[in-house]
XYZ file of C-alpha atoms in Angstrom:
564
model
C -20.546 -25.679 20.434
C -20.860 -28.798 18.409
C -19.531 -31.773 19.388
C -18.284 -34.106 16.639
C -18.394 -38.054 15.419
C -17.086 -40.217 13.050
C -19.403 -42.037 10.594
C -19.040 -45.605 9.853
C -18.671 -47.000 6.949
C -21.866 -47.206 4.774
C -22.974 -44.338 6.892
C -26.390 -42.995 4.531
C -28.867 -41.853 7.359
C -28.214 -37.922 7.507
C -30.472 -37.609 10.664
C -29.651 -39.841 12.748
C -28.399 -38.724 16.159
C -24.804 -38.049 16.899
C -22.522 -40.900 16.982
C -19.407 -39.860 19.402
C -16.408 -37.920 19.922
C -13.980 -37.984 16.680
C -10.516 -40.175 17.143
C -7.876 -38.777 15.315
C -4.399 -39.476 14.314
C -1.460 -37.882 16.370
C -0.170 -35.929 13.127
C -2.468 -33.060 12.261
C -1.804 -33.531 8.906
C -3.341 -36.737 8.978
C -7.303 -37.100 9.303
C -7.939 -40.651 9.276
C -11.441 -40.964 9.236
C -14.016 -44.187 8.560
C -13.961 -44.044 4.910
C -17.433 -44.376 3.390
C -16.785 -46.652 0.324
C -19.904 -45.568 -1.931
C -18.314 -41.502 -2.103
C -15.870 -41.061 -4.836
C -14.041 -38.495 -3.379
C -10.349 -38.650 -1.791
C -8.295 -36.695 0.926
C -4.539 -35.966 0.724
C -2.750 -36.740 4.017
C 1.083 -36.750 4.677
C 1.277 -40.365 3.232
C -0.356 -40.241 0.064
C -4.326 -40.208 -0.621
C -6.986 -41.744 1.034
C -10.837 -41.886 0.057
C -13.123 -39.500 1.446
C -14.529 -39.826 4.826
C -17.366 -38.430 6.852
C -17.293 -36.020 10.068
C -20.686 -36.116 11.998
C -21.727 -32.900 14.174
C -24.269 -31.431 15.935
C -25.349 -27.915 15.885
C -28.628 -26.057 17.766
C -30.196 -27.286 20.837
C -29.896 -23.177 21.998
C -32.863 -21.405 22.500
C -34.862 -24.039 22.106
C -34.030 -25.216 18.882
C -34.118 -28.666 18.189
C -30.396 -30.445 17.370
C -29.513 -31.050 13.821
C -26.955 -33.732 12.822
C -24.581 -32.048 10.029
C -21.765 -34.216 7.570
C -18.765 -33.180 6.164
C -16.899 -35.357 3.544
C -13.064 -34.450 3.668
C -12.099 -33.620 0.003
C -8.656 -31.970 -0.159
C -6.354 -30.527 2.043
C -5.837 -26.240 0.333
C -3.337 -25.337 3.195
C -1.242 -26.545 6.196
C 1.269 -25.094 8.356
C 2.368 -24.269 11.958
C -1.130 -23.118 12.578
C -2.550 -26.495 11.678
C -4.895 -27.376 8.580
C -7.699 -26.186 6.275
C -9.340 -28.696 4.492
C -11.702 -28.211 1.327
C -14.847 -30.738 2.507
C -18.859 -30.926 1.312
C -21.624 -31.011 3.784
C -23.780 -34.198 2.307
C -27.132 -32.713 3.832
C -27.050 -29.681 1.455
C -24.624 -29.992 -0.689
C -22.576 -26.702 -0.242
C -18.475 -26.978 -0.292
C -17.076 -25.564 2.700
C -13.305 -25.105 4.161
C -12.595 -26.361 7.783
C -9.916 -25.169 9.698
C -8.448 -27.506 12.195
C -6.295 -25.963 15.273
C -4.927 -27.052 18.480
C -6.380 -25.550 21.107
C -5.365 -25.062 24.404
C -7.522 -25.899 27.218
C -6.236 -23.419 29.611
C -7.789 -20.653 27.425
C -10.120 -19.527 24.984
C -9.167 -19.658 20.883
C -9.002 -15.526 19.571
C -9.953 -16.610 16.252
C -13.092 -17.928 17.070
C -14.010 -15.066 19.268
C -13.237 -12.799 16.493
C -15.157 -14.416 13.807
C -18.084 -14.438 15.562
C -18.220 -10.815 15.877
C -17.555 -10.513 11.939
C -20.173 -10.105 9.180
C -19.116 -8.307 5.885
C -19.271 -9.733 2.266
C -15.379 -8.791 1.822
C -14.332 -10.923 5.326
C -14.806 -15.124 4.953
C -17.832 -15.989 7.033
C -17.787 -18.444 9.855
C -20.839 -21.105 9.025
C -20.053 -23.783 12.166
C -17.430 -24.700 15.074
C -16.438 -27.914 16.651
C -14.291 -29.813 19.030
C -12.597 -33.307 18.661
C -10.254 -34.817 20.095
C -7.311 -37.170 19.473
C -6.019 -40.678 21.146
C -3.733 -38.409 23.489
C -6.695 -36.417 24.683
C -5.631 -33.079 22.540
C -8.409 -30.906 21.328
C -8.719 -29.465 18.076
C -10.356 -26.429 17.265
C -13.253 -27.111 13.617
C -13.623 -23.459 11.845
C -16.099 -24.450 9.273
C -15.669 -21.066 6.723
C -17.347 -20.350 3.386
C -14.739 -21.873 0.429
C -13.129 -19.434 -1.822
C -11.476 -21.180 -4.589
C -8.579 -18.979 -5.293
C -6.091 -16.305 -3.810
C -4.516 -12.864 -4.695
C -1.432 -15.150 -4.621
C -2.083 -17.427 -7.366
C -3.810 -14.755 -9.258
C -0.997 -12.597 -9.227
C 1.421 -16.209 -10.050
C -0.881 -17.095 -12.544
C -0.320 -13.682 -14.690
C 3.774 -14.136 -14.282
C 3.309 -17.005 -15.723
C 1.408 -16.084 -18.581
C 3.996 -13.028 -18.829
C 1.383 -10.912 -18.394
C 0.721 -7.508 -16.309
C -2.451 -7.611 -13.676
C -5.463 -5.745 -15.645
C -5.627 -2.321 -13.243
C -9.247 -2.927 -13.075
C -8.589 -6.257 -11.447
C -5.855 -4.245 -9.048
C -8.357 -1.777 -8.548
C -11.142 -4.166 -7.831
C -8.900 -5.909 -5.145
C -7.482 -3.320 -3.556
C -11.041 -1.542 -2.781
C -12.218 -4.542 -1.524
C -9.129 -4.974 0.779
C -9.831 -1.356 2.257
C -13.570 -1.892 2.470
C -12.339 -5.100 4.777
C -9.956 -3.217 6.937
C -12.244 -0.758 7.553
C -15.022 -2.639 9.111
C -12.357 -4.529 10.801
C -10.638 -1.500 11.979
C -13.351 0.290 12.341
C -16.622 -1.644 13.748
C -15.119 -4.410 15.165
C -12.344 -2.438 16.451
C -9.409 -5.903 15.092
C -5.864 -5.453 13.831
C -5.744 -8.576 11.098
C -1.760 -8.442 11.886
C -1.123 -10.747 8.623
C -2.089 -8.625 5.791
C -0.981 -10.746 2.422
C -1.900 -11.948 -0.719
C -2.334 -15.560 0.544
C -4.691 -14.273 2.934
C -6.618 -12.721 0.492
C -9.124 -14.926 -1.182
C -10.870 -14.688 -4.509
C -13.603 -15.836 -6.164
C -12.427 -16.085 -9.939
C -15.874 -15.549 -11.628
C -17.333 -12.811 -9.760
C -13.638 -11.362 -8.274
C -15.478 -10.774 -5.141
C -12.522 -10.795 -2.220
C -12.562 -11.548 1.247
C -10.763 -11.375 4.046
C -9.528 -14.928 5.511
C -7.109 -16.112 8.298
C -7.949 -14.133 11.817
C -5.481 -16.049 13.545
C -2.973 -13.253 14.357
C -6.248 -10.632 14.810
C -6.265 -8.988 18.005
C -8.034 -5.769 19.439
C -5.155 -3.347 20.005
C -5.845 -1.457 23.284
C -4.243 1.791 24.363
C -1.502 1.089 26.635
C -1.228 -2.722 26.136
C 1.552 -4.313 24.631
C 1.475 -6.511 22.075
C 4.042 -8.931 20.133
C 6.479 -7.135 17.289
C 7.454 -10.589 15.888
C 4.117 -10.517 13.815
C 3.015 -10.503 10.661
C 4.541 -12.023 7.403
C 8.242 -10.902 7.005
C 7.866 -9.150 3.203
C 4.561 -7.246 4.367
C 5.992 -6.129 7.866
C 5.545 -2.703 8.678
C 8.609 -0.635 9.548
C 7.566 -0.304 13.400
C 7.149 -3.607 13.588
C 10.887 -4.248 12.752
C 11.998 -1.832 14.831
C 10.156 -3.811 17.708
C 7.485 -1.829 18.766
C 5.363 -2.784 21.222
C 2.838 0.020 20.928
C 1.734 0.132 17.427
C -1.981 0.261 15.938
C -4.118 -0.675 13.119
C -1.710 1.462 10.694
C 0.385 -1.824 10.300
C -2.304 -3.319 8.251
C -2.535 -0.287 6.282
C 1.568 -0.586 5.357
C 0.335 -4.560 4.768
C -2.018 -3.482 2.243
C 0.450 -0.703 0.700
C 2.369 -3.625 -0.065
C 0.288 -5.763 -1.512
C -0.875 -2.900 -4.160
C 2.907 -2.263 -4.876
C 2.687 -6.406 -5.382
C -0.249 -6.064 -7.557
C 0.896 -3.484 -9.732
C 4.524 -4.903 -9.814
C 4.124 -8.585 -10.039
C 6.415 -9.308 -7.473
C 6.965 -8.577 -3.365
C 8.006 -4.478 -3.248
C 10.400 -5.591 0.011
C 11.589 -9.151 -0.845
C 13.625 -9.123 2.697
C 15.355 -12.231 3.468
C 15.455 -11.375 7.041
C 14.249 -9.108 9.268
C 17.160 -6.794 8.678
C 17.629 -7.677 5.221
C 13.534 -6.663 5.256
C 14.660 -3.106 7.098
C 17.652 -2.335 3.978
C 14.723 -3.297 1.127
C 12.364 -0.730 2.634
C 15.091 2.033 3.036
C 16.226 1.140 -0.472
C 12.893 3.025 -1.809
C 12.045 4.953 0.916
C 15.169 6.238 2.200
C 17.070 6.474 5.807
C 14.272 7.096 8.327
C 14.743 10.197 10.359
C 14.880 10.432 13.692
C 11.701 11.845 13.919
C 10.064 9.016 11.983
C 12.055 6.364 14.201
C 10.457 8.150 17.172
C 6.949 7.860 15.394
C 7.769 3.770 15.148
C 9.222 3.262 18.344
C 9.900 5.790 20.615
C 12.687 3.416 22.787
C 14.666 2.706 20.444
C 17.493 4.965 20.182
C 20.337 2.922 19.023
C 19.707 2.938 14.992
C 22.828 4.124 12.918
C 22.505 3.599 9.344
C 24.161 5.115 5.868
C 22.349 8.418 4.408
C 20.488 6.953 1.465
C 18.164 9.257 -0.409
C 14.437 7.766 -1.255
C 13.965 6.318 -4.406
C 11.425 8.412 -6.487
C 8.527 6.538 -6.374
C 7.460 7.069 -10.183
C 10.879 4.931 -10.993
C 9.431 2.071 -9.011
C 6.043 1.199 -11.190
C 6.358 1.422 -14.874
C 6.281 4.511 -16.906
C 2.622 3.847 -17.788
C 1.853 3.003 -14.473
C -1.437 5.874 -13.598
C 0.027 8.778 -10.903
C -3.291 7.952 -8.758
C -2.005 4.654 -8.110
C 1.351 5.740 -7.406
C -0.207 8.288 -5.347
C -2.189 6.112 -3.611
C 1.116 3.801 -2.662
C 2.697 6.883 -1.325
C 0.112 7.521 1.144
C 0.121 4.108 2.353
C 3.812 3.395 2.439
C 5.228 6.220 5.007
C 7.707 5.365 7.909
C 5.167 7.510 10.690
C 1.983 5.219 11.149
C 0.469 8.552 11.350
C 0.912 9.721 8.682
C -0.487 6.726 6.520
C -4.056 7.173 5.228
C -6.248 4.934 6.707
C -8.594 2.396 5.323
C -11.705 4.659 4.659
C -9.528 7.459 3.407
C -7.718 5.375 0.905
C -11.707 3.867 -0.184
C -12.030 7.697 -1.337
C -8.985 8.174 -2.942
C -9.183 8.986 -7.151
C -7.734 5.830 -7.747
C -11.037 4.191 -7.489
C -13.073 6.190 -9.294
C -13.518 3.943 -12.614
C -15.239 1.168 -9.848
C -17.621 4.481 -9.086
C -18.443 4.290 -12.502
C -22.156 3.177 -13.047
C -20.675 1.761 -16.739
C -17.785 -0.061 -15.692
C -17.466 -3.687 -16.323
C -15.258 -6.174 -15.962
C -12.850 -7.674 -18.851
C -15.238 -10.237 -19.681
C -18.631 -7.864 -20.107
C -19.803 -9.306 -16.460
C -20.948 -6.604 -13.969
C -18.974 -5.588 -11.004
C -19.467 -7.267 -7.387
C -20.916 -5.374 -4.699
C -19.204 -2.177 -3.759
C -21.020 0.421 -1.904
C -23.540 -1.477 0.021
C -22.403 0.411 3.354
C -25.605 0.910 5.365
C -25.445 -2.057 7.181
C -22.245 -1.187 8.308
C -22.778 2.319 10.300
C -19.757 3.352 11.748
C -18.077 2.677 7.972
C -20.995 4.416 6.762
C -20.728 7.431 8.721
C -16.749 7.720 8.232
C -17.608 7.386 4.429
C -20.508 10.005 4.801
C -17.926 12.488 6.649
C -15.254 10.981 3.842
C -18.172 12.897 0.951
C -17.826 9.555 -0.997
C -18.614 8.747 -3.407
C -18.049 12.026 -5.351
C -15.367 11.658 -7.154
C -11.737 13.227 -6.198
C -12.608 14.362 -2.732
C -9.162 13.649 -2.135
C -7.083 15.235 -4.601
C -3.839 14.652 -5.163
C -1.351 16.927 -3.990
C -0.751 20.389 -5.366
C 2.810 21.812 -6.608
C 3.476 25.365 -6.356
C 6.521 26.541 -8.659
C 8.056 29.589 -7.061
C 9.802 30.304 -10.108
C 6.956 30.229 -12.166
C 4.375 31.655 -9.799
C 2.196 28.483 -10.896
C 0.235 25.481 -8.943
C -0.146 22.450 -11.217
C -1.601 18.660 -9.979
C 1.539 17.332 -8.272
C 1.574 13.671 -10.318
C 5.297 12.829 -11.294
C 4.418 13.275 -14.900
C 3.027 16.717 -14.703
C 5.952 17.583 -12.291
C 8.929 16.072 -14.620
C 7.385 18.173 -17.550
C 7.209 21.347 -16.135
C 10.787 20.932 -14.335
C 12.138 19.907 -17.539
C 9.868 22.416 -19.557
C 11.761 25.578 -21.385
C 9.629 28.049 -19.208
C 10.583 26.542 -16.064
C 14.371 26.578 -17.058
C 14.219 29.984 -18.206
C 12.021 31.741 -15.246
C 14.833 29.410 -12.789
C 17.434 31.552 -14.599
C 15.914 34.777 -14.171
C 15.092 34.299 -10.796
C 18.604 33.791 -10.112
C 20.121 37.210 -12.255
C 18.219 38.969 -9.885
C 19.559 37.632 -7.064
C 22.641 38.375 -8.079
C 20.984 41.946 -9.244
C 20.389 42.139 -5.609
C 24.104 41.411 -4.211
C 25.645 43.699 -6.719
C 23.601 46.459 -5.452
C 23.698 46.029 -2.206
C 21.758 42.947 -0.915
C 18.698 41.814 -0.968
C 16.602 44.764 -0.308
C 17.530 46.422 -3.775
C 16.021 46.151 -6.584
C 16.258 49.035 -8.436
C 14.061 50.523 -11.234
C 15.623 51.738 -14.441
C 14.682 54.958 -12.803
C 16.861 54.591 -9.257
C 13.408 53.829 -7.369
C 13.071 50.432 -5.071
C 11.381 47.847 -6.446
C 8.577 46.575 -4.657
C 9.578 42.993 -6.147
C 10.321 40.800 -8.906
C 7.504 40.980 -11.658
C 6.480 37.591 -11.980
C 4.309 38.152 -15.013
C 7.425 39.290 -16.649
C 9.374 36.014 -15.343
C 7.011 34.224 -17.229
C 6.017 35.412 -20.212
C 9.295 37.891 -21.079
C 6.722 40.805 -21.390
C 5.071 43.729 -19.706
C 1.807 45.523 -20.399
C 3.454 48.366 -18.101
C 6.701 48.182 -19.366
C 9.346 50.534 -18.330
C 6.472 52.191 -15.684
C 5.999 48.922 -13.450
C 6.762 49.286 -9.964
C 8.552 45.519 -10.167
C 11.977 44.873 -11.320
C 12.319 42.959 -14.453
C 15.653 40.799 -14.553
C 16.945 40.766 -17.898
C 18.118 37.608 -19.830
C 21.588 38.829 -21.191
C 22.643 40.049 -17.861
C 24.392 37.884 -15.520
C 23.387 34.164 -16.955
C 25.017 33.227 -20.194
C 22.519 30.188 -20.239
C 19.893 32.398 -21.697
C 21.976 34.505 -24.499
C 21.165 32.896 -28.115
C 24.155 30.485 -29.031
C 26.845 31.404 -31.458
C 28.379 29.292 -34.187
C 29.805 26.388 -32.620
C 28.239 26.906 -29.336
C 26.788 24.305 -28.599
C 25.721 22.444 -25.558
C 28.658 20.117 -23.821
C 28.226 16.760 -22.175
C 25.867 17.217 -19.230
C 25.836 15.361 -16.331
C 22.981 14.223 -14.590
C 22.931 13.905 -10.462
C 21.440 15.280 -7.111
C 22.049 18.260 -5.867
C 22.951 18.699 -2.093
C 18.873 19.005 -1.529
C 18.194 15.679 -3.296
C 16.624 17.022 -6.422
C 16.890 14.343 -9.187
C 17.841 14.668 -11.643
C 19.346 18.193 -12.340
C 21.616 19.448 -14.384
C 24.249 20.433 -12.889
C 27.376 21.334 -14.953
C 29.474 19.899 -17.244
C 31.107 16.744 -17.647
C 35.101 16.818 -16.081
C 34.353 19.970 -13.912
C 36.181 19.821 -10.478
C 32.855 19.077 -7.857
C 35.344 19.370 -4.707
C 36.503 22.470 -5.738
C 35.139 25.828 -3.554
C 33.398 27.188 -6.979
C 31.693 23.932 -6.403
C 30.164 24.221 -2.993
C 26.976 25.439 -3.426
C 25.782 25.680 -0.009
C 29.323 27.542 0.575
C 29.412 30.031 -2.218
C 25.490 31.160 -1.357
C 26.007 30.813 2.532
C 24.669 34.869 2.394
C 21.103 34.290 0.660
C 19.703 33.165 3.743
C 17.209 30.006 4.089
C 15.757 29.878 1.138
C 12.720 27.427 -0.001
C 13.658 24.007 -1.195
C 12.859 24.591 -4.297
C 14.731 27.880 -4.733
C 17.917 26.854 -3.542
C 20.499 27.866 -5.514
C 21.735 26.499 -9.160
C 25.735 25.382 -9.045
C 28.329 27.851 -10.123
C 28.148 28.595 -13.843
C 24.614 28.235 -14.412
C 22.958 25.597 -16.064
C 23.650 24.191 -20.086
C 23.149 27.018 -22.469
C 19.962 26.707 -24.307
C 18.446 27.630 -27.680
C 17.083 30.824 -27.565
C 13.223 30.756 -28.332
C 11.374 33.923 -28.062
C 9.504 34.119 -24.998
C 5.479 33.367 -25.745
């Protein structure tokens, strides 16, 4: 550790020998240092500016390695809070701009941070460079984290484009959200460190080569099996559900809900969970995602018991992002966003994910013509590596999005909520709903389930789904599978007369939460028994989500099309 001095004033001589312990003000917002008169440079303190002034430190004399005398001229202050202050600063013997982080530290123990960031090396986490101690007038000692500067932060970048009314480029959300996972994967990973503050102003930028990294290890902590930890953590609009609900347990997955929501804020422009307190923070999450179950409460926190709360459905996540917003990215929020830690993808699975594949292209660029930073320079990295290896990146699509299998159709299409909303809305889908339905009702007018009878008195061995779909039959009247008919049952089907026309429909969710559907006309008594679906169908059994049963009536009658 380096000890640290105070240069006078006219101080030139770079290797000269150390020159003290620095004195500084009680205010930690203050750093009144010797100014050197000949630097033009100034420092912004709590009562105005003051020219620049010098810190003198020592490093080496380890190993046998002789002692070096290094100087820092204050510049700026970037950031201040609670924690203390980070000051932009240059070092006069090379030149380089650096941040220092200043800290009190207690004496009784040793400072987390700095034990953490001496265990990390990865291009997308800030770099430690130097440490120091000083100490004020009242004998307190302050921690010196001299980091590499970054000049800018997710949080001004994403500012910066609301001000110019302006949407994020998705290149530049996909650029910064890889590099976020590729952090919290070593971190998570190698090192084995929960960051516990996962935001944008923790997320610094470089704005010519949009490399990102990682900054601000102050809440990091190894999470051990077994061990509590603190629930009051982590910045209020990026704090994972668990967290809320006071866990004491919990794991790395809060970091992954962290980064879920700074992708929402990314692709958004603006916090996903704005919460103005920590319940206010609980109603913004259930607003999208809906009234945890129990069995998600137990995931977050198995001891707490007492949660009572209104039924409100989850929001559908295509609704959230705009309409052109890609499904991968959607996707990809959905996987990081879920109440059960987990259940969330972690950080190498979401480096994997399709969303990412443009950066896998060997062609992609950024906006300006200028290559991509470094992506996929694993190998120094092995236990990243390895996951990654087992992960089959970076082959494109390894994990593919989630399939949807239409039981009235008999078909599996790419579950993205544009390919679902067009086939539920398609005239195929309606029509093959409908049909399925006659023959249930086939079924219950001759004799339950277990008949479906042939034109010739035989049992059916089933419902011909090639005949659902298409309206034709290369065996015709000779299959062994019942083939519902369109006129029979369902008037929805039968080609409209003169004047025939479709009412008013109303859109709303059915009793199973799909949204929207169809589900009679406008005026029609809902609390009537004709109206209880789950009532009127009681005796089809449990039937698959998506073959529950359409309300009484059937759905608006269509235009007949011939079937093709």
């Amino acid at each position: 550790m380096a000890s640290a001095g105070v240069a006078p004033s006219g101080y030139k001589n770079s290797s000269s020998t150390s020159i003290g312990v620095e004195k500084l003000q009680d205010q930690m917002n203050e750093i009144k240092i010797r100014d050197d008169k000949e630097v033009e440079a100034t420092i912004i303190n709590g009562k105005g500016t003051e020219t620049g002034h010098i810190i003198v430190t020592t490093t080496g004399g380890k190993n046998g390695q002789p002692k070096q005398t290094v100087s820092y001229m204050a510049e700026r202050i970037v950031g201040q809070g609670s924690f203390g202050i980070v000051f932009q600063a240059k070092c006069l013997e090379t030149g380089e701009t650096v941040a220092i982080k200043k800290v009190l530290q207690d004496k009784r123990y040793k400072n987390r941070e700095l034990q953490t960031m001496r265990l990390l090396d990865h291009p997308n986490v800030v770099a430690l460079k130097h440490c120091f101690f000083s100490t004020t007038e009242k004998d307190e000692l302050y921690l010196n984290l001299v980091l590499e500067y970054v000049p800018e932060t997710v949080h001004r970048v994403v500012k910066h484009h609301n001000k110019m009314n302006q949407r994020m480029p998705l290149i530049y959300v996909k650029l910064y959200m890889y590099q976020i996972c590729r952090a919290l994967a070593y971190i998570h990973g190698t090192i084995g460190v929960c960051h516990r503050d996962i935001k944008p102003q923790n997320l610094l930028v470089n704005p010519h080569t949009h490399q990102l990294k990682l900054c601000d290890f102050g809440s990091a902590k190894v999470l051990v099996k077994g061990e509590p930890n603190i629930s009051y953590i982590c910045s209020r609009y990026y704090r994972a559900p668990e967290l809320i609900f006071g866990a004491t347990e919990y794991t790395t997955a809060i970091d992954i809900w962290s980064a879920g929501c700074v992708l929402a804020e990314l692709m958004l422009g603006q916090p996903l969970f704005p919460g103005e307190s920590g319940v206010d923070q609980l109603v913004e999450i259930i607003k999208v995602l809906g009234t945890p179950t129990r069995e998600e409460i137990k995931c977050m926190n198995p001891n707490y018991t007492e949660f009572k709360f209104p039924q409100i459905k989850a929001h559908p996540w295509h609704k959230v992002f705009h309409k052109r917003m890609p499904p991968e990215a959607v996707d990809l929020v959905s996987r990081l966003l879920q109440y059960s830690p987990n259940l969330r993808c972690t950080a190498v699975e979401a480096l994997v994910h399709p969303f990412f594949d443009e950066l896998r292209d060997p062609n992609t660029r950024l906006p300006n013509g200028r290559f991509l930073p470094p992506l996929f320079n694993f190998k120094a990295h092995g236990s990243v590596a390895a996951d990654l290896q087992r992960a089959e990146l970076p082959t494109p699509n390894r994990m593919p999005l989630g399939k949807y299998y239409c039981d009235y159709c008999d078909k599996q299409f790419q579950d993205t909520p544009a390919a679902r909303r067009r086939h539920l809305q398609g005239v195929q889908h309606q029509r093959a709903r409908a049909l399925w339905y006659d023959s249930i009702r086939h079924q219950e007018q001759h004799g339950g389930a277990s008949s479906l009878l042939l034109p010739d008195g035989t049992l059916a061995k089933g419902i011909c789904h090639h005949f659902v779909r298409t309206g034709a039959c290369k065996y015709g009247d000779s299959c062994r599978y019942f083939h519902p008919k369109p006129d029979g049952v369902n008037p929805a089907l039968a080609a409209p007369g003169p004047g025939s026309g479709p009412g008013p429909m109303v859109q709303q969710s059915d009793f199973i939460g799909n949204q929207p559907n169809f589900v009679g006309y406008q005026g029609a008594d809902r609390n009537s028994s004709s109206g209880n679906i789950l009532g009127v169908h009681s005796s089809w059994g449990n039937l698959p989500p998506s073959l529950q049963p359409p309300p009484e009536g059937g759905y608006p009658p269509l235009p007949f099309i011939d079937w093709g």
